[in-house]
PDB file of C-alpha atoms in Angstrom:
ATOM      1  CA  UNK A   1       0.005  -0.005  -0.011  1.00  0.00           C
ATOM      2  CA  UNK A   2       2.810   2.384   0.941  1.00  0.00           C
ATOM      3  CA  UNK A   3       4.740   1.519  -2.239  1.00  0.00           C
ATOM      4  CA  UNK A   4       1.810   2.674  -4.394  1.00  0.00           C
ATOM      5  CA  UNK A   5       1.664   6.083  -2.740  1.00  0.00           C
ATOM      6  CA  UNK A   6       5.061   7.337  -4.078  1.00  0.00           C
ATOM      7  CA  UNK A   7       4.085   6.117  -7.526  1.00  0.00           C
ATOM      8  CA  UNK A   8       0.810   8.008  -7.325  1.00  0.00           C
ATOM      9  CA  UNK A   9       2.582  11.158  -6.116  1.00  0.00           C
ATOM     10  CA  UNK A  10       5.089  10.772  -8.980  1.00  0.00           C
ATOM     11  CA  UNK A  11       2.262  10.401 -11.553  1.00  0.00           C
ATOM     12  CA  UNK A  12       0.508  13.468 -10.141  1.00  0.00           C
ATOM     13  CA  UNK A  13       3.780  15.444 -10.401  1.00  0.00           C
ATOM     14  CA  UNK A  14       4.262  14.324 -13.998  1.00  0.00           C
ATOM     15  CA  UNK A  15       0.694  15.392 -14.844  1.00  0.00           C
ATOM     16  CA  UNK A  16       1.315  18.837 -13.358  1.00  0.00           C
ATOM     17  CA  UNK A  17       4.591  19.239 -15.235  1.00  0.00           C
ATOM     18  CA  UNK A  18       2.947  18.141 -18.469  1.00  0.00           C
ATOM     19  CA  UNK A  19       0.237  20.844 -18.016  1.00  0.00           C
ATOM     20  CA  UNK A  20       2.817  23.653 -17.749  1.00  0.00           C
ATOM     21  CA  UNK A  21       3.146  24.217 -21.564  1.00  0.00           C
ATOM     22  CA  UNK A  22      -0.629  24.476 -21.829  1.00  0.00           C
ATOM     23  CA  UNK A  23      -0.842  26.952 -18.971  1.00  0.00           C
ATOM     24  CA  UNK A  24       1.991  29.082 -20.384  1.00  0.00           C
ATOM     25  CA  UNK A  25       0.383  29.018 -23.843  1.00  0.00           C
ATOM     26  CA  UNK A  26      -2.974  30.058 -22.381  1.00  0.00           C
ATOM     27  CA  UNK A  27      -1.436  32.916 -20.407  1.00  0.00           C
ATOM     28  CA  UNK A  28       0.631  34.112 -23.349  1.00  0.00           C
ATOM     29  CA  UNK A  29      -2.052  33.845 -26.043  1.00  0.00           C
ATOM     30  CA  UNK A  30      -5.253  34.691 -24.178  1.00  0.00           C
ATOM     31  CA  UNK A  31      -4.197  36.896 -21.305  1.00  0.00           C
ATOM     32  CA  UNK A  32      -1.293  38.483 -23.257  1.00  0.00           C
ATOM     33  CA  UNK A  33      -3.461  39.073 -26.299  1.00  0.00           C
ATOM     34  CA  UNK A  34      -6.238  40.577 -24.194  1.00  0.00           C
ATOM     35  CA  UNK A  35      -3.880  42.966 -22.398  1.00  0.00           C
ATOM     36  CA  UNK A  36      -2.212  43.945 -25.672  1.00  0.00           C
ATOM     37  CA  UNK A  37      -5.595  44.758 -27.223  1.00  0.00           C
ATOM     38  CA  UNK A  38      -6.724  46.819 -24.237  1.00  0.00           C
ATOM     39  CA  UNK A  39      -3.457  48.737 -24.099  1.00  0.00           C
ATOM     40  CA  UNK A  40      -3.479  49.640 -27.787  1.00  0.00           C
ATOM     41  CA  UNK A  41      -7.136  50.710 -27.588  1.00  0.00           C
ATOM     42  CA  UNK A  42      -5.801  53.860 -25.870  1.00  0.00           C
ATOM     43  CA  UNK A  43      -3.464  54.636 -28.735  1.00  0.00           C
ATOM     44  CA  UNK A  44      -3.699  56.278 -32.126  1.00  0.00           C
ATOM     45  CA  UNK A  45      -2.820  53.115 -34.014  1.00  0.00           C
ATOM     46  CA  UNK A  46      -3.559  53.245 -37.731  1.00  0.00           C
ATOM     47  CA  UNK A  47      -2.397  50.703 -40.238  1.00  0.00           C
ATOM     48  CA  UNK A  48       0.210  49.435 -37.737  1.00  0.00           C
ATOM     49  CA  UNK A  49       0.216  49.426 -33.937  1.00  0.00           C
ATOM     50  CA  UNK A  50       2.042  52.349 -32.321  1.00  0.00           C
ATOM     51  CA  UNK A  51       2.258  53.595 -28.743  1.00  0.00           C
ATOM     52  CA  UNK A  52       0.934  57.089 -29.292  1.00  0.00           C
ATOM     53  CA  UNK A  53      -1.376  57.646 -26.362  1.00  0.00           C
ATOM     54  CA  UNK A  54      -4.704  59.408 -26.936  1.00  0.00           C
ATOM     55  CA  UNK A  55      -6.481  58.445 -23.732  1.00  0.00           C
ATOM     56  CA  UNK A  56     -10.181  57.796 -24.136  1.00  0.00           C
ATOM     57  CA  UNK A  57     -10.374  59.407 -27.593  1.00  0.00           C
ATOM     58  CA  UNK A  58     -11.001  56.094 -29.368  1.00  0.00           C
ATOM     59  CA  UNK A  59     -13.877  55.222 -26.962  1.00  0.00           C
ATOM     60  CA  UNK A  60     -15.418  58.648 -27.317  1.00  0.00           C
ATOM     61  CA  UNK A  61     -15.309  58.339 -31.071  1.00  0.00           C
ATOM     62  CA  UNK A  62     -16.650  54.806 -30.863  1.00  0.00           C
ATOM     63  CA  UNK A  63     -19.747  55.697 -28.872  1.00  0.00           C
ATOM     64  CA  UNK A  64     -20.445  58.739 -31.064  1.00  0.00           C
ATOM     65  CA  UNK A  65     -20.403  56.613 -34.294  1.00  0.00           C
ATOM     66  CA  UNK A  66     -23.852  55.687 -35.563  1.00  0.00           C
ATOM     67  CA  UNK A  67     -22.602  52.482 -37.129  1.00  0.00           C
ATOM     68  CA  UNK A  68     -21.374  51.179 -33.754  1.00  0.00           C
ATOM     69  CA  UNK A  69     -24.600  52.135 -31.992  1.00  0.00           C
ATOM     70  CA  UNK A  70     -26.636  50.384 -34.636  1.00  0.00           C
ATOM     71  CA  UNK A  71     -24.426  47.319 -34.375  1.00  0.00           C
ATOM     72  CA  UNK A  72     -24.987  47.137 -30.592  1.00  0.00           C
ATOM     73  CA  UNK A  73     -28.716  47.464 -31.041  1.00  0.00           C
ATOM     74  CA  UNK A  74     -28.778  44.740 -33.687  1.00  0.00           C
ATOM     75  CA  UNK A  75     -26.773  42.352 -31.531  1.00  0.00           C
ATOM     76  CA  UNK A  76     -29.122  42.940 -28.627  1.00  0.00           C
ATOM     77  CA  UNK A  77     -32.218  42.311 -30.762  1.00  0.00           C
ATOM     78  CA  UNK A  78     -30.689  39.253 -32.475  1.00  0.00           C
ATOM     79  CA  UNK A  79     -29.189  37.896 -29.243  1.00  0.00           C
ATOM     80  CA  UNK A  80     -32.312  38.124 -27.076  1.00  0.00           C
ATOM     81  CA  UNK A  81     -34.563  36.797 -29.832  1.00  0.00           C
ATOM     82  CA  UNK A  82     -32.176  33.988 -30.611  1.00  0.00           C
ATOM     83  CA  UNK A  83     -31.807  32.938 -26.981  1.00  0.00           C
ATOM     84  CA  UNK A  84     -35.543  32.742 -26.401  1.00  0.00           C
ATOM     85  CA  UNK A  85     -36.607  31.196 -29.700  1.00  0.00           C
ATOM     86  CA  UNK A  86     -33.779  28.687 -30.144  1.00  0.00           C
ATOM     87  CA  UNK A  87     -34.396  27.282 -26.648  1.00  0.00           C
ATOM     88  CA  UNK A  88     -38.152  27.090 -27.119  1.00  0.00           C
ATOM     89  CA  UNK A  89     -37.907  25.515 -30.581  1.00  0.00           C
ATOM     90  CA  UNK A  90     -35.092  23.164 -29.613  1.00  0.00           C
ATOM     91  CA  UNK A  91     -36.812  21.957 -26.499  1.00  0.00           C
ATOM     92  CA  UNK A  92     -40.193  21.389 -28.168  1.00  0.00           C
ATOM     93  CA  UNK A  93     -38.524  19.421 -30.978  1.00  0.00           C
ATOM     94  CA  UNK A  94     -36.627  17.380 -28.373  1.00  0.00           C
ATOM     95  CA  UNK A  95     -39.785  16.730 -26.361  1.00  0.00           C
ATOM     96  CA  UNK A  96     -41.639  15.545 -29.525  1.00  0.00           C
ATOM     97  CA  UNK A  97     -38.812  13.235 -30.644  1.00  0.00           C
ATOM     98  CA  UNK A  98     -38.486  11.895 -27.100  1.00  0.00           C
ATOM     99  CA  UNK A  99     -41.892  10.270 -27.552  1.00  0.00           C
ATOM    100  CA  UNK A 100     -40.049   7.593 -29.528  1.00  0.00           C
ATOM    101  CA  UNK A 101     -41.738   8.430 -32.809  1.00  0.00           C
ATOM    102  CA  UNK A 102     -41.198   6.460 -36.033  1.00  0.00           C
ATOM    103  CA  UNK A 103     -38.211   7.342 -38.203  1.00  0.00           C
ATOM    104  CA  UNK A 104     -36.659   9.136 -35.241  1.00  0.00           C
ATOM    105  CA  UNK A 105     -33.092   8.787 -36.528  1.00  0.00           C
ATOM    106  CA  UNK A 106     -34.094  10.207 -39.967  1.00  0.00           C
ATOM    107  CA  UNK A 107     -35.989  13.185 -38.466  1.00  0.00           C
ATOM    108  CA  UNK A 108     -33.162  13.924 -36.025  1.00  0.00           C
ATOM    109  CA  UNK A 109     -30.619  13.898 -38.850  1.00  0.00           C
ATOM    110  CA  UNK A 110     -32.700  16.179 -41.056  1.00  0.00           C
ATOM    111  CA  UNK A 111     -33.188  18.731 -38.228  1.00  0.00           C
ATOM    112  CA  UNK A 112     -29.532  18.620 -37.215  1.00  0.00           C
ATOM    113  CA  UNK A 113     -28.239  18.793 -40.837  1.00  0.00           C
ATOM    114  CA  UNK A 114     -28.248  22.661 -41.119  1.00  0.00           C
ATOM    115  CA  UNK A 115     -25.797  22.815 -38.230  1.00  0.00           C
ATOM    116  CA  UNK A 116     -23.231  20.946 -40.378  1.00  0.00           C
ATOM    117  CA  UNK A 117     -23.307  23.812 -42.874  1.00  0.00           C
ATOM    118  CA  UNK A 118     -21.067  26.815 -42.518  1.00  0.00           C
ATOM    119  CA  UNK A 119     -22.628  30.178 -41.767  1.00  0.00           C
ATOM    120  CA  UNK A 120     -21.533  31.350 -45.208  1.00  0.00           C
ATOM    121  CA  UNK A 121     -23.563  28.629 -46.960  1.00  0.00           C
ATOM    122  CA  UNK A 122     -26.495  29.257 -44.574  1.00  0.00           C
ATOM    123  CA  UNK A 123     -26.352  32.993 -45.310  1.00  0.00           C
ATOM    124  CA  UNK A 124     -26.315  32.489 -49.043  1.00  0.00           C
ATOM    125  CA  UNK A 125     -29.115  29.880 -48.995  1.00  0.00           C
ATOM    126  CA  UNK A 126     -31.439  32.155 -46.966  1.00  0.00           C
ATOM    127  CA  UNK A 127     -30.456  35.137 -49.100  1.00  0.00           C
ATOM    128  CA  UNK A 128     -31.925  33.273 -52.059  1.00  0.00           C
ATOM    129  CA  UNK A 129     -34.983  32.023 -50.104  1.00  0.00           C
ATOM    130  CA  UNK A 130     -35.813  35.529 -48.888  1.00  0.00           C
ATOM    131  CA  UNK A 131     -35.159  37.175 -52.244  1.00  0.00           C
ATOM    132  CA  UNK A 132     -38.480  38.662 -53.415  1.00  0.00           C
ATOM    133  CA  UNK A 133     -37.747  37.953 -57.101  1.00  0.00           C
ATOM    134  CA  UNK A 134     -37.329  34.156 -56.847  1.00  0.00           C
ATOM    135  CA  UNK A 135     -37.768  33.236 -53.182  1.00  0.00           C
ATOM    136  CA  UNK A 136     -40.775  32.695 -50.928  1.00  0.00           C
ATOM    137  CA  UNK A 137     -42.562  35.868 -52.066  1.00  0.00           C
ATOM    138  CA  UNK A 138     -42.348  34.931 -55.743  1.00  0.00           C
ATOM    139  CA  UNK A 139     -43.543  31.377 -55.049  1.00  0.00           C
ATOM    140  CA  UNK A 140     -46.577  32.477 -53.044  1.00  0.00           C
ATOM    141  CA  UNK A 141     -47.489  35.105 -55.624  1.00  0.00           C
ATOM    142  CA  UNK A 142     -47.289  32.450 -58.285  1.00  0.00           C
ATOM    143  CA  UNK A 143     -49.936  30.445 -56.334  1.00  0.00           C
ATOM    144  CA  UNK A 144     -52.362  33.370 -56.684  1.00  0.00           C
ATOM    145  CA  UNK A 145     -51.718  35.670 -53.719  1.00  0.00           C
ATOM    146  CA  UNK A 146     -50.372  38.522 -55.853  1.00  0.00           C
ATOM    147  CA  UNK A 147     -50.303  41.054 -52.985  1.00  0.00           C
ATOM    148  CA  UNK A 148     -48.251  38.829 -50.688  1.00  0.00           C
ATOM    149  CA  UNK A 149     -45.060  40.523 -49.544  1.00  0.00           C
ATOM    150  CA  UNK A 150     -42.180  38.843 -47.702  1.00  0.00           C
ATOM    151  CA  UNK A 151     -38.826  40.527 -48.185  1.00  0.00           C
ATOM    152  CA  UNK A 152     -37.346  41.128 -44.698  1.00  0.00           C
ATOM    153  CA  UNK A 153     -33.758  41.474 -45.944  1.00  0.00           C
ATOM    154  CA  UNK A 154     -34.795  44.441 -48.145  1.00  0.00           C
ATOM    155  CA  UNK A 155     -36.459  46.454 -45.349  1.00  0.00           C
ATOM    156  CA  UNK A 156     -34.058  48.246 -42.995  1.00  0.00           C
ATOM    157  CA  UNK A 157     -36.518  48.084 -40.065  1.00  0.00           C
ATOM    158  CA  UNK A 158     -36.805  44.270 -40.035  1.00  0.00           C
ATOM    159  CA  UNK A 159     -33.682  43.122 -41.885  1.00  0.00           C
ATOM    160  CA  UNK A 160     -32.097  41.779 -38.653  1.00  0.00           C
ATOM    161  CA  UNK A 161     -35.031  39.403 -38.291  1.00  0.00           C
ATOM    162  CA  UNK A 162     -34.298  38.010 -41.716  1.00  0.00           C
ATOM    163  CA  UNK A 163     -30.840  37.155 -40.379  1.00  0.00           C
ATOM    164  CA  UNK A 164     -32.519  35.713 -37.251  1.00  0.00           C
ATOM    165  CA  UNK A 165     -34.507  33.281 -39.388  1.00  0.00           C
ATOM    166  CA  UNK A 166     -31.301  31.891 -40.890  1.00  0.00           C
ATOM    167  CA  UNK A 167     -29.667  31.694 -37.435  1.00  0.00           C
ATOM    168  CA  UNK A 168     -32.615  29.767 -35.989  1.00  0.00           C
ATOM    169  CA  UNK A 169     -32.666  27.391 -38.931  1.00  0.00           C
ATOM    170  CA  UNK A 170     -29.055  26.502 -38.396  1.00  0.00           C
ATOM    171  CA  UNK A 171     -28.897  26.539 -34.587  1.00  0.00           C
ATOM    172  CA  UNK A 172     -32.139  24.834 -33.563  1.00  0.00           C
ATOM    173  CA  UNK A 173     -30.870  21.381 -34.489  1.00  0.00           C
ATOM    174  CA  UNK A 174     -27.938  21.549 -32.107  1.00  0.00           C
ATOM    175  CA  UNK A 175     -30.120  22.707 -29.256  1.00  0.00           C
ATOM    176  CA  UNK A 176     -32.601  19.960 -30.061  1.00  0.00           C
ATOM    177  CA  UNK A 177     -29.872  17.279 -29.831  1.00  0.00           C
ATOM    178  CA  UNK A 178     -28.539  18.624 -26.537  1.00  0.00           C
ATOM    179  CA  UNK A 179     -32.024  18.834 -25.034  1.00  0.00           C
ATOM    180  CA  UNK A 180     -32.859  15.361 -26.314  1.00  0.00           C
ATOM    181  CA  UNK A 181     -29.727  13.957 -24.631  1.00  0.00           C
ATOM    182  CA  UNK A 182     -30.859  15.644 -21.377  1.00  0.00           C
ATOM    183  CA  UNK A 183     -34.383  14.271 -21.647  1.00  0.00           C
ATOM    184  CA  UNK A 184     -33.091  10.785 -22.295  1.00  0.00           C
ATOM    185  CA  UNK A 185     -31.059  11.097 -19.128  1.00  0.00           C
ATOM    186  CA  UNK A 186     -34.158  11.575 -16.981  1.00  0.00           C
ATOM    187  CA  UNK A 187     -35.063   8.514 -14.940  1.00  0.00           C
ATOM    188  CA  UNK A 188     -38.257   6.904 -16.219  1.00  0.00           C
ATOM    189  CA  UNK A 189     -39.387   6.568 -12.616  1.00  0.00           C
ATOM    190  CA  UNK A 190     -39.867  10.338 -12.602  1.00  0.00           C
ATOM    191  CA  UNK A 191     -42.398  10.100 -15.442  1.00  0.00           C
ATOM    192  CA  UNK A 192     -44.174   7.141 -13.770  1.00  0.00           C
ATOM    193  CA  UNK A 193     -44.484   8.966 -10.470  1.00  0.00           C
ATOM    194  CA  UNK A 194     -45.838  12.054 -12.201  1.00  0.00           C
ATOM    195  CA  UNK A 195     -48.442  10.013 -14.027  1.00  0.00           C
ATOM    196  CA  UNK A 196     -49.466   8.191 -10.774  1.00  0.00           C
ATOM    197  CA  UNK A 197     -49.889  11.557  -9.050  1.00  0.00           C
ATOM    198  CA  UNK A 198     -51.970  12.826 -11.934  1.00  0.00           C
ATOM    199  CA  UNK A 199     -49.611  15.724 -12.866  1.00  0.00           C
ATOM    200  CA  UNK A 200     -50.245  17.041 -16.395  1.00  0.00           C
ATOM    201  CA  UNK A 201     -47.430  16.503 -18.866  1.00  0.00           C
ATOM    202  CA  UNK A 202     -46.743  20.275 -19.239  1.00  0.00           C
ATOM    203  CA  UNK A 203     -46.413  20.654 -15.513  1.00  0.00           C
ATOM    204  CA  UNK A 204     -44.071  17.690 -15.367  1.00  0.00           C
ATOM    205  CA  UNK A 205     -41.815  19.351 -17.915  1.00  0.00           C
ATOM    206  CA  UNK A 206     -42.001  22.804 -16.354  1.00  0.00           C
ATOM    207  CA  UNK A 207     -41.693  21.888 -12.624  1.00  0.00           C
ATOM    208  CA  UNK A 208     -39.731  18.652 -12.637  1.00  0.00           C
ATOM    209  CA  UNK A 209     -37.897  17.879 -15.901  1.00  0.00           C
ATOM    210  CA  UNK A 210     -36.518  21.299 -16.761  1.00  0.00           C
ATOM    211  CA  UNK A 211     -35.032  21.927 -13.322  1.00  0.00           C
ATOM    212  CA  UNK A 212     -33.343  18.514 -13.481  1.00  0.00           C
ATOM    213  CA  UNK A 213     -31.875  19.461 -16.864  1.00  0.00           C
ATOM    214  CA  UNK A 214     -30.138  22.571 -15.484  1.00  0.00           C
ATOM    215  CA  UNK A 215     -26.551  21.399 -16.469  1.00  0.00           C
ATOM    216  CA  UNK A 216     -27.805  20.779 -20.066  1.00  0.00           C
ATOM    217  CA  UNK A 217     -29.347  24.228 -20.189  1.00  0.00           C
ATOM    218  CA  UNK A 218     -26.165  25.887 -18.907  1.00  0.00           C
ATOM    219  CA  UNK A 219     -24.030  24.117 -21.467  1.00  0.00           C
ATOM    220  CA  UNK A 220     -26.393  24.994 -24.254  1.00  0.00           C
ATOM    221  CA  UNK A 221     -26.543  28.603 -23.080  1.00  0.00           C
ATOM    222  CA  UNK A 222     -22.771  28.937 -23.246  1.00  0.00           C
ATOM    223  CA  UNK A 223     -22.682  27.513 -26.800  1.00  0.00           C
ATOM    224  CA  UNK A 224     -25.513  29.686 -28.031  1.00  0.00           C
ATOM    225  CA  UNK A 225     -24.143  32.896 -26.417  1.00  0.00           C
ATOM    226  CA  UNK A 226     -20.714  32.250 -27.896  1.00  0.00           C
ATOM    227  CA  UNK A 227     -22.266  31.939 -31.352  1.00  0.00           C
ATOM    228  CA  UNK A 228     -24.238  35.170 -30.844  1.00  0.00           C
ATOM    229  CA  UNK A 229     -21.216  37.222 -29.713  1.00  0.00           C
ATOM    230  CA  UNK A 230     -19.041  36.145 -32.674  1.00  0.00           C
ATOM    231  CA  UNK A 231     -21.819  36.683 -35.204  1.00  0.00           C
ATOM    232  CA  UNK A 232     -20.051  37.850 -38.371  1.00  0.00           C
ATOM    233  CA  UNK A 233     -19.915  35.462 -41.308  1.00  0.00           C
ATOM    234  CA  UNK A 234     -23.688  34.984 -41.428  1.00  0.00           C
ATOM    235  CA  UNK A 235     -24.104  38.754 -41.745  1.00  0.00           C
ATOM    236  CA  UNK A 236     -21.426  39.089 -44.415  1.00  0.00           C
ATOM    237  CA  UNK A 237     -22.834  36.264 -46.510  1.00  0.00           C
ATOM    238  CA  UNK A 238     -26.503  37.187 -46.183  1.00  0.00           C
ATOM    239  CA  UNK A 239     -26.675  40.986 -46.121  1.00  0.00           C
ATOM    240  CA  UNK A 240     -23.162  42.436 -46.093  1.00  0.00           C
ATOM    241  CA  UNK A 241     -24.366  44.632 -43.237  1.00  0.00           C
ATOM    242  CA  UNK A 242     -27.125  46.176 -45.344  1.00  0.00           C
ATOM    243  CA  UNK A 243     -29.413  47.542 -46.411  1.00  0.00           C
ATOM    244  CA  UNK A 244     -27.264  50.535 -45.546  1.00  0.00           C
ATOM    245  CA  UNK A 245     -26.005  49.719 -42.006  1.00  0.00           C
ATOM    246  CA  UNK A 246     -29.248  48.033 -40.931  1.00  0.00           C
ATOM    247  CA  UNK A 247     -27.638  44.673 -40.055  1.00  0.00           C
ATOM    248  CA  UNK A 248     -24.228  45.780 -38.832  1.00  0.00           C
ATOM    249  CA  UNK A 249     -22.891  43.868 -35.781  1.00  0.00           C
ATOM    250  CA  UNK A 250     -19.947  44.557 -33.473  1.00  0.00           C
ATOM    251  CA  UNK A 251     -17.710  41.837 -34.916  1.00  0.00           C
ATOM    252  CA  UNK A 252     -18.119  43.312 -38.423  1.00  0.00           C
ATOM    253  CA  UNK A 253     -17.444  46.792 -37.098  1.00  0.00           C
ATOM    254  CA  UNK A 254     -14.165  45.562 -35.599  1.00  0.00           C
ATOM    255  CA  UNK A 255     -13.159  43.934 -38.872  1.00  0.00           C
ATOM    256  CA  UNK A 256     -14.053  47.002 -40.944  1.00  0.00           C
ATOM    257  CA  UNK A 257     -12.210  49.346 -38.598  1.00  0.00           C
ATOM    258  CA  UNK A 258      -9.027  47.276 -38.526  1.00  0.00           C
ATOM    259  CA  UNK A 259      -8.757  45.957 -42.071  1.00  0.00           C
ATOM    260  CA  UNK A 260     -10.788  48.329 -44.236  1.00  0.00           C
ATOM    261  CA  UNK A 261     -10.416  51.702 -42.510  1.00  0.00           C
ATOM    262  CA  UNK A 262      -6.864  50.865 -41.354  1.00  0.00           C
ATOM    263  CA  UNK A 263      -7.711  52.103 -37.881  1.00  0.00           C
ATOM    264  CA  UNK A 264      -6.394  49.553 -35.441  1.00  0.00           C
ATOM    265  CA  UNK A 265      -7.010  51.815 -32.427  1.00  0.00           C
ATOM    266  CA  UNK A 266     -10.707  52.034 -33.187  1.00  0.00           C
ATOM    267  CA  UNK A 267     -10.911  48.292 -33.790  1.00  0.00           C
ATOM    268  CA  UNK A 268      -9.116  47.574 -30.490  1.00  0.00           C
ATOM    269  CA  UNK A 269     -11.524  49.874 -28.646  1.00  0.00           C
ATOM    270  CA  UNK A 270     -14.541  48.056 -30.108  1.00  0.00           C
ATOM    271  CA  UNK A 271     -12.952  44.732 -29.279  1.00  0.00           C
ATOM    272  CA  UNK A 272     -12.376  45.848 -25.665  1.00  0.00           C
ATOM    273  CA  UNK A 273     -16.030  46.883 -25.369  1.00  0.00           C
ATOM    274  CA  UNK A 274     -17.120  43.464 -26.659  1.00  0.00           C
ATOM    275  CA  UNK A 275     -14.821  41.777 -24.105  1.00  0.00           C
ATOM    276  CA  UNK A 276     -16.187  44.004 -21.304  1.00  0.00           C
ATOM    277  CA  UNK A 277     -19.771  43.098 -22.241  1.00  0.00           C
ATOM    278  CA  UNK A 278     -18.984  39.428 -22.158  1.00  0.00           C
ATOM    279  CA  UNK A 279     -17.154  39.805 -18.835  1.00  0.00           C
ATOM    280  CA  UNK A 280     -20.147  41.620 -17.268  1.00  0.00           C
ATOM    281  CA  UNK A 281     -22.281  38.553 -18.099  1.00  0.00           C
ATOM    282  CA  UNK A 282     -19.834  35.707 -17.486  1.00  0.00           C
ATOM    283  CA  UNK A 283     -18.182  36.875 -14.225  1.00  0.00           C
ATOM    284  CA  UNK A 284     -21.359  37.281 -12.133  1.00  0.00           C
ATOM    285  CA  UNK A 285     -22.625  33.916 -13.489  1.00  0.00           C
ATOM    286  CA  UNK A 286     -19.305  32.242 -12.593  1.00  0.00           C
ATOM    287  CA  UNK A 287     -19.385  33.663  -9.069  1.00  0.00           C
ATOM    288  CA  UNK A 288     -22.924  32.447  -8.525  1.00  0.00           C
ATOM    289  CA  UNK A 289     -22.308  29.085 -10.136  1.00  0.00           C
ATOM    290  CA  UNK A 290     -18.959  28.097  -8.741  1.00  0.00           C
ATOM    291  CA  UNK A 291     -19.019  30.200  -5.580  1.00  0.00           C
ATOM    292  CA  UNK A 292     -22.402  28.851  -4.635  1.00  0.00           C
ATOM    293  CA  UNK A 293     -21.404  25.239  -5.293  1.00  0.00           C
ATOM    294  CA  UNK A 294     -18.223  25.679  -3.255  1.00  0.00           C
ATOM    295  CA  UNK A 295     -20.169  27.074  -0.297  1.00  0.00           C
ATOM    296  CA  UNK A 296     -22.616  24.214  -0.566  1.00  0.00           C
ATOM    297  CA  UNK A 297     -19.757  21.754  -0.631  1.00  0.00           C
TER     298      UNK A 297
END
């Protein structure tokens, strides 16, 4: 017994030593890159980075730029709508498939298939579908409803919702699969007990099943939020930020500032604001999640 203990300590030491390169890489790439971005957001960097301090000038210019304000508004509209709808659609699809319907594997594959496509392909496909000349509007008018109008991508007021349709089409399948895995992990005794007690199915889902699936919901939330924050290629492929600047998003603003306007300082400032926004959401959640579990432990 005693001879195994030194071996175990030696293995633990080797594991810690082996993790050093990963830790160093993480600190250098992520922490170092973040600090570098924040520092240069206070400089007048143009085509190339340079340490010419301008204080908060880049941030003042950022928040006085209409394009940035529109991009923030669009991300908020897209993000909140996406979070609510993709969870509702994904959970309903998972609950229906969980009833062990016929051709379950085929249906699950068909629903998940859009997630296998890149956002560029998704954007182009839905650009065609929503095109009034040969998309849904043209098809419905060809059936006799000549006054039917459905061209969200060509109306500045609702263009972001046209992008939302494409995002939901691609993302709902992933959420459905994650939710289905969570539902399949629920003990069947829970369902039997609920039926014996005469609890309606919707109450069973709302009051018993969903609380038990909390880890699945948290994992799904992280994946969905990550996709929302880095929304870029879907916008570029589907609308290019138009009409006008109606579908601009922060990630596209950063790219345009750094690589089209040759204004690295402005791009760094926008990147820092995106990082701050994520931190304001993630840090309180992490404190509540891990701090609470540590106290309970």
